[in-house]
PDB file of C-alpha atoms in Angstrom:
ATOM      1  CA  MET A   1       7.902  -2.011 -32.371  1.00  0.00           C
ATOM      2  CA  THR A   2       8.486   1.743 -32.785  1.00  0.00           C
ATOM      3  CA  SER A   3      11.553   1.573 -30.517  1.00  0.00           C
ATOM      4  CA  LEU A   4      12.984  -1.259 -32.600  1.00  0.00           C
ATOM      5  CA  LYS A   5      12.489   0.768 -35.774  1.00  0.00           C
ATOM      6  CA  ILE A   6      14.264   3.797 -34.255  1.00  0.00           C
ATOM      7  CA  LEU A   7      17.117   1.594 -33.007  1.00  0.00           C
ATOM      8  CA  SER A   8      17.466   0.009 -36.441  1.00  0.00           C
ATOM      9  CA  SER A   9      17.477   3.477 -38.001  1.00  0.00           C
ATOM     10  CA  CYS A  10      20.307   4.606 -35.680  1.00  0.00           C
ATOM     11  CA  HIS A  11      22.412   1.567 -36.605  1.00  0.00           C
ATOM     12  CA  ALA A  12      21.764   2.244 -40.283  1.00  0.00           C
ATOM     13  CA  ALA A  13      22.737   5.920 -39.907  1.00  0.00           C
ATOM     14  CA  THR A  14      26.041   5.022 -38.238  1.00  0.00           C
ATOM     15  CA  ALA A  15      26.848   2.452 -40.917  1.00  0.00           C
ATOM     16  CA  PHE A  16      25.930   4.902 -43.698  1.00  0.00           C
ATOM     17  CA  VAL A  17      28.211   7.646 -42.355  1.00  0.00           C
ATOM     18  CA  LYS A  18      31.133   5.198 -42.042  1.00  0.00           C
ATOM     19  CA  LYS A  19      30.556   3.859 -45.561  1.00  0.00           C
ATOM     20  CA  GLN A  20      30.284   7.367 -47.030  1.00  0.00           C
ATOM     21  CA  LYS A  21      33.531   8.518 -45.412  1.00  0.00           C
ATOM     22  CA  SER A  22      35.275   5.320 -46.527  1.00  0.00           C
ATOM     23  CA  GLN A  23      34.162   5.793 -50.136  1.00  0.00           C
ATOM     24  CA  LYS A  24      35.363   9.411 -50.223  1.00  0.00           C
ATOM     25  CA  MET A  25      38.765   8.404 -48.872  1.00  0.00           C
ATOM     26  CA  LYS A  26      38.984   5.558 -51.394  1.00  0.00           C
ATOM     27  CA  VAL A  27      38.331   7.919 -54.331  1.00  0.00           C
ATOM     28  CA  LYS A  28      40.950  10.419 -53.122  1.00  0.00           C
ATOM     29  CA  ILE A  29      43.530   7.689 -52.544  1.00  0.00           C
ATOM     30  CA  GLU A  30      42.922   6.261 -56.026  1.00  0.00           C
ATOM     31  CA  THR A  31      43.379   9.733 -57.549  1.00  0.00           C
ATOM     32  CA  LEU A  32      46.650  10.246 -55.693  1.00  0.00           C
ATOM     33  CA  SER A  33      47.813   6.759 -56.656  1.00  0.00           C
ATOM     34  CA  ARG A  34      47.332   7.574 -60.339  1.00  0.00           C
ATOM     35  CA  LYS A  35      49.268  10.828 -59.940  1.00  0.00           C
ATOM     36  CA  ILE A  36      52.092   9.026 -58.149  1.00  0.00           C
ATOM     37  CA  ALA A  37      52.206   6.405 -60.913  1.00  0.00           C
ATOM     38  CA  ASP A  38      52.452   9.153 -63.561  1.00  0.00           C
ATOM     39  CA  LEU A  39      55.156  10.882 -61.544  1.00  0.00           C
ATOM     40  CA  SER A  40      57.105   7.621 -61.243  1.00  0.00           C
ATOM     41  CA  GLY A  41      56.982   7.089 -65.009  1.00  0.00           C
ATOM     42  CA  THR A  42      58.158  10.634 -65.691  1.00  0.00           C
ATOM     43  CA  ILE A  43      61.107  10.300 -63.334  1.00  0.00           C
ATOM     44  CA  ARG A  44      62.165   6.931 -64.743  1.00  0.00           C
ATOM     45  CA  ALA A  45      62.050   8.293 -68.308  1.00  0.00           C
ATOM     46  CA  THR A  46      64.133  11.306 -67.285  1.00  0.00           C
ATOM     47  CA  GLU A  47      66.623   9.096 -65.457  1.00  0.00           C
ATOM     48  CA  ARG A  48      67.114   6.944 -68.571  1.00  0.00           C
ATOM     49  CA  GLU A  49      67.845  10.051 -70.622  1.00  0.00           C
ATOM     50  CA  VAL A  50      70.307  11.589 -68.181  1.00  0.00           C
ATOM     51  CA  ARG A  51      72.236   8.301 -67.971  1.00  0.00           C
ATOM     52  CA  ALA A  52      72.564   7.982 -71.744  1.00  0.00           C
ATOM     53  CA  GLU A  53      76.146   7.499 -72.945  1.00  0.00           C
ATOM     54  CA  ASP A  54      75.856  10.015 -75.789  1.00  0.00           C
ATOM     55  CA  ILE A  55      74.732  13.636 -75.862  1.00  0.00           C
ATOM     56  CA  SER A  56      71.128  12.761 -76.670  1.00  0.00           C
ATOM     57  CA  PHE A  57      70.114  14.073 -73.274  1.00  0.00           C
ATOM     58  CA  LEU A  58      71.319  17.557 -74.163  1.00  0.00           C
ATOM     59  CA  HIS A  59      69.200  17.490 -77.306  1.00  0.00           C
ATOM     60  CA  ASN A  60      66.182  16.613 -75.186  1.00  0.00           C
ATOM     61  CA  TYR A  61      67.183  18.979 -72.392  1.00  0.00           C
ATOM     62  CA  LYS A  62      64.230  21.355 -72.685  1.00  0.00           C
ATOM     63  CA  ALA A  63      61.722  18.509 -72.723  1.00  0.00           C
ATOM     64  CA  ALA A  64      63.362  16.909 -69.668  1.00  0.00           C
ATOM     65  CA  VAL A  65      63.327  20.181 -67.729  1.00  0.00           C
ATOM     66  CA  LYS A  66      59.672  20.681 -68.573  1.00  0.00           C
ATOM     67  CA  ARG A  67      58.763  17.185 -67.379  1.00  0.00           C
ATOM     68  CA  VAL A  68      60.541  17.572 -64.052  1.00  0.00           C
ATOM     69  CA  GLN A  69      59.031  21.025 -63.495  1.00  0.00           C
ATOM     70  CA  GLN A  70      55.604  19.464 -63.950  1.00  0.00           C
ATOM     71  CA  LEU A  71      56.299  17.194 -60.985  1.00  0.00           C
ATOM     72  CA  SER A  72      55.206  20.083 -58.766  1.00  0.00           C
ATOM     73  CA  VAL A  73      51.638  19.048 -59.626  1.00  0.00           C
ATOM     74  CA  LEU A  74      51.973  16.503 -56.827  1.00  0.00           C
ATOM     75  CA  ASP A  75      53.443  18.743 -54.154  1.00  0.00           C
ATOM     76  CA  VAL A  76      53.321  18.480 -50.382  1.00  0.00           C
ATOM     77  CA  PRO A  77      50.086  20.453 -49.782  1.00  0.00           C
ATOM     78  CA  GLN A  78      48.167  18.108 -52.068  1.00  0.00           C
ATOM     79  CA  LEU A  79      49.316  15.096 -50.087  1.00  0.00           C
ATOM     80  CA  ASP A  80      47.239  16.361 -47.145  1.00  0.00           C
ATOM     81  CA  ILE A  81      43.896  16.723 -48.943  1.00  0.00           C
ATOM     82  CA  ILE A  82      42.552  13.527 -47.366  1.00  0.00           C
ATOM     83  CA  SER A  83      41.193  13.859 -43.840  1.00  0.00           C
ATOM     84  CA  TYR A  84      39.291  11.551 -41.536  1.00  0.00           C
ATOM     85  CA  THR A  85      37.627  11.567 -38.123  1.00  0.00           C
ATOM     86  CA  PRO A  86      39.256   9.011 -35.796  1.00  0.00           C
ATOM     87  CA  VAL A  87      36.077   8.552 -33.742  1.00  0.00           C
ATOM     88  CA  ILE A  88      32.457   8.315 -34.936  1.00  0.00           C
ATOM     89  CA  LEU A  89      29.816   8.736 -32.226  1.00  0.00           C
ATOM     90  CA  ASP A  90      27.293   5.978 -31.578  1.00  0.00           C
ATOM     91  CA  PRO A  91      23.725   7.399 -31.382  1.00  0.00           C
ATOM     92  CA  ASN A  92      22.521   4.201 -29.695  1.00  0.00           C
ATOM     93  CA  THR A  93      24.563   5.120 -26.605  1.00  0.00           C
ATOM     94  CA  ALA A  94      23.582   8.805 -26.443  1.00  0.00           C
ATOM     95  CA  HIS A  95      21.761  10.128 -23.373  1.00  0.00           C
ATOM     96  CA  PRO A  96      18.215  11.346 -24.198  1.00  0.00           C
ATOM     97  CA  ASP A  97      19.296  14.948 -23.493  1.00  0.00           C
ATOM     98  CA  LEU A  98      21.951  14.927 -26.216  1.00  0.00           C
ATOM     99  CA  ILE A  99      21.780  15.798 -29.908  1.00  0.00           C
ATOM    100  CA  LEU A 100      24.396  14.482 -32.333  1.00  0.00           C
ATOM    101  CA  SER A 101      25.369  16.129 -35.602  1.00  0.00           C
ATOM    102  CA  GLU A 102      24.333  14.456 -38.866  1.00  0.00           C
ATOM    103  CA  ASN A 103      27.889  13.234 -39.498  1.00  0.00           C
ATOM    104  CA  LEU A 104      28.095  11.873 -35.923  1.00  0.00           C
ATOM    105  CA  THR A 105      31.221  13.879 -35.031  1.00  0.00           C
ATOM    106  CA  SER A 106      29.846  16.441 -32.547  1.00  0.00           C
ATOM    107  CA  VAL A 107      27.433  16.451 -29.621  1.00  0.00           C
ATOM    108  CA  ARG A 108      25.557  19.067 -27.591  1.00  0.00           C
ATOM    109  CA  ARG A 109      22.922  19.082 -24.889  1.00  0.00           C
ATOM    110  CA  ALA A 110      19.318  20.013 -25.657  1.00  0.00           C
ATOM    111  CA  ARG A 111      15.803  19.170 -24.516  1.00  0.00           C
ATOM    112  CA  LYS A 112      15.075  15.558 -23.625  1.00  0.00           C
ATOM    113  CA  GLN A 113      14.206  13.428 -26.638  1.00  0.00           C
ATOM    114  CA  LYS A 114      12.182  10.280 -26.972  1.00  0.00           C
ATOM    115  CA  VAL A 115      14.608   7.463 -27.669  1.00  0.00           C
ATOM    116  CA  PRO A 116      14.433   3.651 -27.542  1.00  0.00           C
ATOM    117  CA  GLU A 117      15.524   2.072 -24.255  1.00  0.00           C
ATOM    118  CA  ASN A 118      18.314  -0.061 -25.651  1.00  0.00           C
ATOM    119  CA  PRO A 119      20.933  -1.603 -23.313  1.00  0.00           C
ATOM    120  CA  GLU A 120      23.837   0.425 -24.763  1.00  0.00           C
ATOM    121  CA  ARG A 121      22.341   3.783 -23.830  1.00  0.00           C
ATOM    122  CA  ILE A 122      23.863   5.802 -20.975  1.00  0.00           C
ATOM    123  CA  TYR A 123      21.276   7.323 -18.639  1.00  0.00           C
ATOM    124  CA  LEU A 124      23.326   8.335 -15.612  1.00  0.00           C
ATOM    125  CA  TYR A 125      25.194  11.208 -17.300  1.00  0.00           C
ATOM    126  CA  PRO A 126      24.511  13.275 -20.485  1.00  0.00           C
ATOM    127  CA  SER A 127      27.121  11.262 -22.342  1.00  0.00           C
ATOM    128  CA  VAL A 128      27.743   9.390 -25.580  1.00  0.00           C
ATOM    129  CA  LEU A 129      30.311   6.785 -26.636  1.00  0.00           C
ATOM    130  CA  GLY A 130      32.341   6.243 -29.764  1.00  0.00           C
ATOM    131  CA  SER A 131      31.022   3.567 -32.117  1.00  0.00           C
ATOM    132  CA  GLU A 132      34.293   1.605 -32.059  1.00  0.00           C
ATOM    133  CA  GLY A 133      35.948   0.230 -28.955  1.00  0.00           C
ATOM    134  CA  PHE A 134      39.629  -0.574 -28.438  1.00  0.00           C
ATOM    135  CA  ASN A 135      41.173  -3.622 -26.764  1.00  0.00           C
ATOM    136  CA  SER A 136      44.740  -3.386 -28.084  1.00  0.00           C
ATOM    137  CA  ASP A 137      47.307  -1.037 -29.641  1.00  0.00           C
ATOM    138  CA  ILE A 138      47.540   2.754 -29.318  1.00  0.00           C
ATOM    139  CA  HIS A 139      44.737   5.169 -30.211  1.00  0.00           C
ATOM    140  CA  SER A 140      44.196   8.916 -29.911  1.00  0.00           C
ATOM    141  CA  TRP A 141      41.602  11.516 -30.815  1.00  0.00           C
ATOM    142  CA  ASP A 142      41.179  15.277 -30.327  1.00  0.00           C
ATOM    143  CA  ALA A 143      38.031  16.937 -28.995  1.00  0.00           C
ATOM    144  CA  GLU A 144      37.299  20.617 -29.614  1.00  0.00           C
ATOM    145  CA  VAL A 145      35.860  21.861 -26.316  1.00  0.00           C
ATOM    146  CA  GLY A 146      36.079  25.573 -27.162  1.00  0.00           C
ATOM    147  CA  ASP A 147      34.562  27.845 -24.516  1.00  0.00           C
ATOM    148  CA  SER A 148      32.324  25.172 -23.047  1.00  0.00           C
ATOM    149  CA  PRO A 149      32.188  25.741 -19.254  1.00  0.00           C
ATOM    150  CA  VAL A 150      31.563  22.078 -18.418  1.00  0.00           C
ATOM    151  CA  TRP A 151      32.676  18.914 -20.196  1.00  0.00           C
ATOM    152  CA  ALA A 152      34.210  15.491 -19.615  1.00  0.00           C
ATOM    153  CA  LEU A 153      36.289  13.209 -21.843  1.00  0.00           C
ATOM    154  CA  GLY A 154      37.729   9.755 -21.330  1.00  0.00           C
ATOM    155  CA  VAL A 155      37.072   6.053 -21.882  1.00  0.00           C
ATOM    156  CA  PHE A 156      34.208   3.829 -20.808  1.00  0.00           C
ATOM    157  CA  SER A 157      33.924   0.063 -20.471  1.00  0.00           C
ATOM    158  CA  ARG A 158      30.757  -1.096 -22.179  1.00  0.00           C
ATOM    159  CA  SER A 159      30.576  -4.205 -20.000  1.00  0.00           C
ATOM    160  CA  ALA A 160      29.557  -1.978 -17.091  1.00  0.00           C
ATOM    161  CA  ASN A 161      25.859  -1.585 -16.335  1.00  0.00           C
ATOM    162  CA  SER A 162      24.870   1.736 -17.907  1.00  0.00           C
ATOM    163  CA  GLU A 163      22.503   2.441 -14.993  1.00  0.00           C
ATOM    164  CA  ASP A 164      25.032   1.579 -12.309  1.00  0.00           C
ATOM    165  CA  LYS A 165      27.010   4.445 -10.764  1.00  0.00           C
ATOM    166  CA  LYS A 166      30.003   2.102 -10.441  1.00  0.00           C
ATOM    167  CA  CYS A 167      30.552   1.914 -14.191  1.00  0.00           C
ATOM    168  CA  ASN A 168      34.091   1.455 -15.473  1.00  0.00           C
ATOM    169  CA  LEU A 169      34.953   5.003 -16.399  1.00  0.00           C
ATOM    170  CA  LEU A 170      38.140   7.072 -16.547  1.00  0.00           C
ATOM    171  CA  LYS A 171      37.581  10.723 -17.393  1.00  0.00           C
ATOM    172  CA  LEU A 172      39.008  14.229 -17.291  1.00  0.00           C
ATOM    173  CA  VAL A 173      36.367  16.706 -16.113  1.00  0.00           C
ATOM    174  CA  PHE A 174      36.365  20.481 -16.579  1.00  0.00           C
ATOM    175  CA  CYS A 175      33.870  22.455 -14.476  1.00  0.00           C
ATOM    176  CA  ASP A 176      33.889  26.088 -13.321  1.00  0.00           C
ATOM    177  CA  GLY A 177      37.501  26.594 -14.379  1.00  0.00           C
ATOM    178  CA  GLU A 178      38.767  23.518 -12.528  1.00  0.00           C
ATOM    179  CA  TYR A 179      40.081  20.209 -13.872  1.00  0.00           C
ATOM    180  CA  THR A 180      39.562  16.936 -12.032  1.00  0.00           C
ATOM    181  CA  ALA A 181      40.640  13.388 -12.869  1.00  0.00           C
ATOM    182  CA  ASN A 182      37.803  10.979 -12.111  1.00  0.00           C
ATOM    183  CA  SER A 183      38.076   7.214 -11.851  1.00  0.00           C
ATOM    184  CA  SER A 184      35.473   4.641 -10.881  1.00  0.00           C
ATOM    185  CA  ASP A 185      38.168   3.069  -8.686  1.00  0.00           C
ATOM    186  CA  GLY A 186      38.601   6.016  -6.335  1.00  0.00           C
ATOM    187  CA  PRO A 187      37.856   9.631  -5.381  1.00  0.00           C
ATOM    188  CA  PRO A 188      38.384  12.467  -7.898  1.00  0.00           C
ATOM    189  CA  THR A 189      41.748  14.215  -8.020  1.00  0.00           C
ATOM    190  CA  VAL A 190      41.790  18.002  -8.395  1.00  0.00           C
ATOM    191  CA  LEU A 191      44.504  19.108 -10.831  1.00  0.00           C
ATOM    192  CA  SER A 192      46.610  22.244 -10.451  1.00  0.00           C
ATOM    193  CA  ILE A 193      46.216  23.352 -14.084  1.00  0.00           C
ATOM    194  CA  ARG A 194      43.983  26.397 -14.554  1.00  0.00           C
ATOM    195  CA  LYS A 195      44.508  27.224 -18.226  1.00  0.00           C
ATOM    196  CA  ARG A 196      41.470  27.050 -20.509  1.00  0.00           C
ATOM    197  CA  PHE A 197      42.255  24.743 -23.407  1.00  0.00           C
ATOM    198  CA  GLN A 198      40.410  24.877 -26.723  1.00  0.00           C
ATOM    199  CA  ARG A 199      41.226  21.291 -27.690  1.00  0.00           C
ATOM    200  CA  ILE A 200      41.983  18.180 -25.695  1.00  0.00           C
ATOM    201  CA  ARG A 201      43.871  15.148 -26.980  1.00  0.00           C
ATOM    202  CA  VAL A 202      42.940  11.770 -25.503  1.00  0.00           C
ATOM    203  CA  HIS A 203      45.698   9.171 -25.911  1.00  0.00           C
ATOM    204  CA  LEU A 204      45.015   5.533 -25.037  1.00  0.00           C
ATOM    205  CA  ASP A 205      47.813   2.965 -24.791  1.00  0.00           C
ATOM    206  CA  TRP A 206      45.768  -0.123 -23.998  1.00  0.00           C
ATOM    207  CA  ALA A 207      48.659  -2.568 -23.610  1.00  0.00           C
ATOM    208  CA  LYS A 208      50.670  -0.315 -21.276  1.00  0.00           C
ATOM    209  CA  GLY A 209      47.587   0.685 -19.285  1.00  0.00           C
ATOM    210  CA  LYS A 210      47.925   4.431 -19.861  1.00  0.00           C
ATOM    211  CA  LEU A 211      45.258   7.018 -20.649  1.00  0.00           C
ATOM    212  CA  SER A 212      46.722  10.503 -21.154  1.00  0.00           C
ATOM    213  CA  PHE A 213      45.215  13.935 -21.736  1.00  0.00           C
ATOM    214  CA  SER A 214      47.070  16.865 -23.285  1.00  0.00           C
ATOM    215  CA  ASP A 215      46.687  20.081 -25.268  1.00  0.00           C
ATOM    216  CA  PRO A 216      47.659  19.244 -28.882  1.00  0.00           C
ATOM    217  CA  ASP A 217      48.192  22.917 -29.743  1.00  0.00           C
ATOM    218  CA  THR A 218      50.878  23.546 -27.107  1.00  0.00           C
ATOM    219  CA  ASP A 219      51.844  19.937 -26.310  1.00  0.00           C
ATOM    220  CA  THR A 220      50.951  20.579 -22.656  1.00  0.00           C
ATOM    221  CA  HIS A 221      50.463  17.443 -20.567  1.00  0.00           C
ATOM    222  CA  ILE A 222      47.373  17.567 -18.357  1.00  0.00           C
ATOM    223  CA  HIS A 223      47.014  14.172 -16.682  1.00  0.00           C
ATOM    224  CA  THR A 224      47.724  10.455 -17.118  1.00  0.00           C
ATOM    225  CA  PHE A 225      45.739   7.558 -15.670  1.00  0.00           C
ATOM    226  CA  ARG A 226      47.502   4.250 -15.094  1.00  0.00           C
ATOM    227  CA  HIS A 227      45.130   1.323 -15.175  1.00  0.00           C
ATOM    228  CA  THR A 228      45.223  -2.348 -16.133  1.00  0.00           C
ATOM    229  CA  PHE A 229      42.767  -2.616 -19.004  1.00  0.00           C
ATOM    230  CA  THR A 230      41.052  -5.968 -19.394  1.00  0.00           C
ATOM    231  CA  GLU A 231      37.987  -4.952 -21.399  1.00  0.00           C
ATOM    232  CA  THR A 232      37.222  -3.032 -24.572  1.00  0.00           C
ATOM    233  CA  GLN A 233      37.426   0.714 -23.986  1.00  0.00           C
ATOM    234  CA  PHE A 234      35.109   3.121 -25.801  1.00  0.00           C
ATOM    235  CA  PRO A 235      35.792   6.862 -26.275  1.00  0.00           C
ATOM    236  CA  TYR A 236      33.598   8.817 -23.849  1.00  0.00           C
ATOM    237  CA  PHE A 237      32.153  12.322 -24.313  1.00  0.00           C
ATOM    238  CA  ASN A 238      30.094  14.256 -21.771  1.00  0.00           C
ATOM    239  CA  SER A 239      28.341  17.538 -22.592  1.00  0.00           C
ATOM    240  CA  VAL A 240      26.073  19.166 -20.006  1.00  0.00           C
ATOM    241  CA  ASN A 241      25.467  22.459 -21.830  1.00  0.00           C
ATOM    242  CA  PRO A 242      24.491  23.691 -25.326  1.00  0.00           C
ATOM    243  CA  HIS A 243      28.132  24.229 -26.320  1.00  0.00           C
ATOM    244  CA  PRO A 244      29.029  21.413 -28.745  1.00  0.00           C
ATOM    245  CA  LEU A 245      31.920  19.023 -28.289  1.00  0.00           C
ATOM    246  CA  LYS A 246      33.400  18.260 -31.687  1.00  0.00           C
ATOM    247  CA  ILE A 247      35.852  15.544 -32.702  1.00  0.00           C
ATOM    248  CA  SER A 248      38.659  17.041 -34.793  1.00  0.00           C
ATOM    249  CA  GLN A 249      39.472  15.764 -38.246  1.00  0.00           C
ATOM    250  CA  ARG A 250      42.992  14.609 -39.025  1.00  0.00           C
ATOM    251  CA  PRO A 251      44.900  14.607 -42.320  1.00  0.00           C
ATOM    252  CA  LEU A 252      45.710  11.236 -43.832  1.00  0.00           C
ATOM    253  CA  HIS A 253      49.271  11.563 -45.125  1.00  0.00           C
ATOM    254  CA  VAL A 254      50.293   9.858 -48.354  1.00  0.00           C
ATOM    255  CA  VAL A 255      53.905   8.676 -48.313  1.00  0.00           C
ATOM    256  CA  ILE A 256      55.853   8.298 -51.553  1.00  0.00           C
ATOM    257  CA  VAL A 257      57.937   5.117 -51.508  1.00  0.00           C
ATOM    258  CA  PRO A 258      61.695   5.687 -50.933  1.00  0.00           C
ATOM    259  CA  HIS A 259      62.872   4.534 -54.381  1.00  0.00           C
ATOM    260  CA  LEU A 260      60.581   7.110 -56.017  1.00  0.00           C
ATOM    261  CA  ALA A 261      62.029   9.885 -53.885  1.00  0.00           C
ATOM    262  CA  ARG A 262      65.566   8.801 -54.819  1.00  0.00           C
ATOM    263  CA  LEU A 263      64.710   8.821 -58.521  1.00  0.00           C
ATOM    264  CA  CYS A 264      63.296  12.328 -58.219  1.00  0.00           C
ATOM    265  CA  HIS A 265      66.437  13.549 -56.468  1.00  0.00           C
ATOM    266  CA  THR A 266      68.663  11.900 -59.120  1.00  0.00           C
ATOM    267  CA  ALA A 267      66.767  13.452 -62.019  1.00  0.00           C
ATOM    268  CA  VAL A 268      66.861  16.938 -60.545  1.00  0.00           C
ATOM    269  CA  CYS A 269      70.589  16.689 -59.750  1.00  0.00           C
ATOM    270  CA  TYR A 270      71.438  15.590 -63.303  1.00  0.00           C
ATOM    271  CA  ILE A 271      69.401  18.384 -64.838  1.00  0.00           C
ATOM    272  CA  GLN A 272      71.052  20.960 -62.574  1.00  0.00           C
ATOM    273  CA  GLN A 273      74.478  19.592 -63.561  1.00  0.00           C
ATOM    274  CA  GLU A 274      73.713  19.714 -67.291  1.00  0.00           C
ATOM    275  CA  THR A 275      72.383  23.256 -66.918  1.00  0.00           C
ATOM    276  CA  ILE A 276      75.752  24.363 -65.529  1.00  0.00           C
ATOM    277  CA  LEU A 277      77.659  22.570 -68.317  1.00  0.00           C
ATOM    278  CA  ALA A 278      75.464  24.131 -70.968  1.00  0.00           C
TER     279      ALA A 278
END
């Protein structure tokens, strides 16, 4: 009964974190939407004035200039204020030796904990999976490995028996300064790269059967697996030391619709022209 309560609590924690992040993003998007709507109205009003057939625009010149200058309130930096984490860790899959952060975006190894023996949990390696699996499209996420001397990243097929060494797993392993590409289908491949990377990007193209690893900071390719995926693939994280592995946040870009950008350009051009004539 206690194990069921703990398992239920883990599910609730994962759902709560997802809901909280979703609500924050919704509020920020609504705020930006209101600003964009105000900006659109300002530009349309200015455009009507600059296209007037009489000289009324010149009489309202100062007011028009002031309105357009105020458009800088919604500048490029503010369009990047929304960020999200592409992968949320699933505590129900975490090895007993692992501790997850409260927001379920980082993991580190610690002393063995008492956890419920649910079927999703991985016992063979000190690993944890992402809460969402992928069976189509293209997905990517960045992991901050820092100075961790040992780590592994990749994808895992949940249909595999978590206590079976022949689990469906594709992973890039870093240990003692050496990188190896490990697949459940064959022996590990030692890679020639020796550089220590601070971040690793995992890129999954499910349809094309490609799993690639690279350094997002220098755009350095590390390795690519080619595999025919037939099952849902879950992000895989392995941490065998106290150094945390952290999933990087990404900005959520807000794109202004094309007609709004054209209106802005038109208004500015007209004002610049009238300034010269004045």
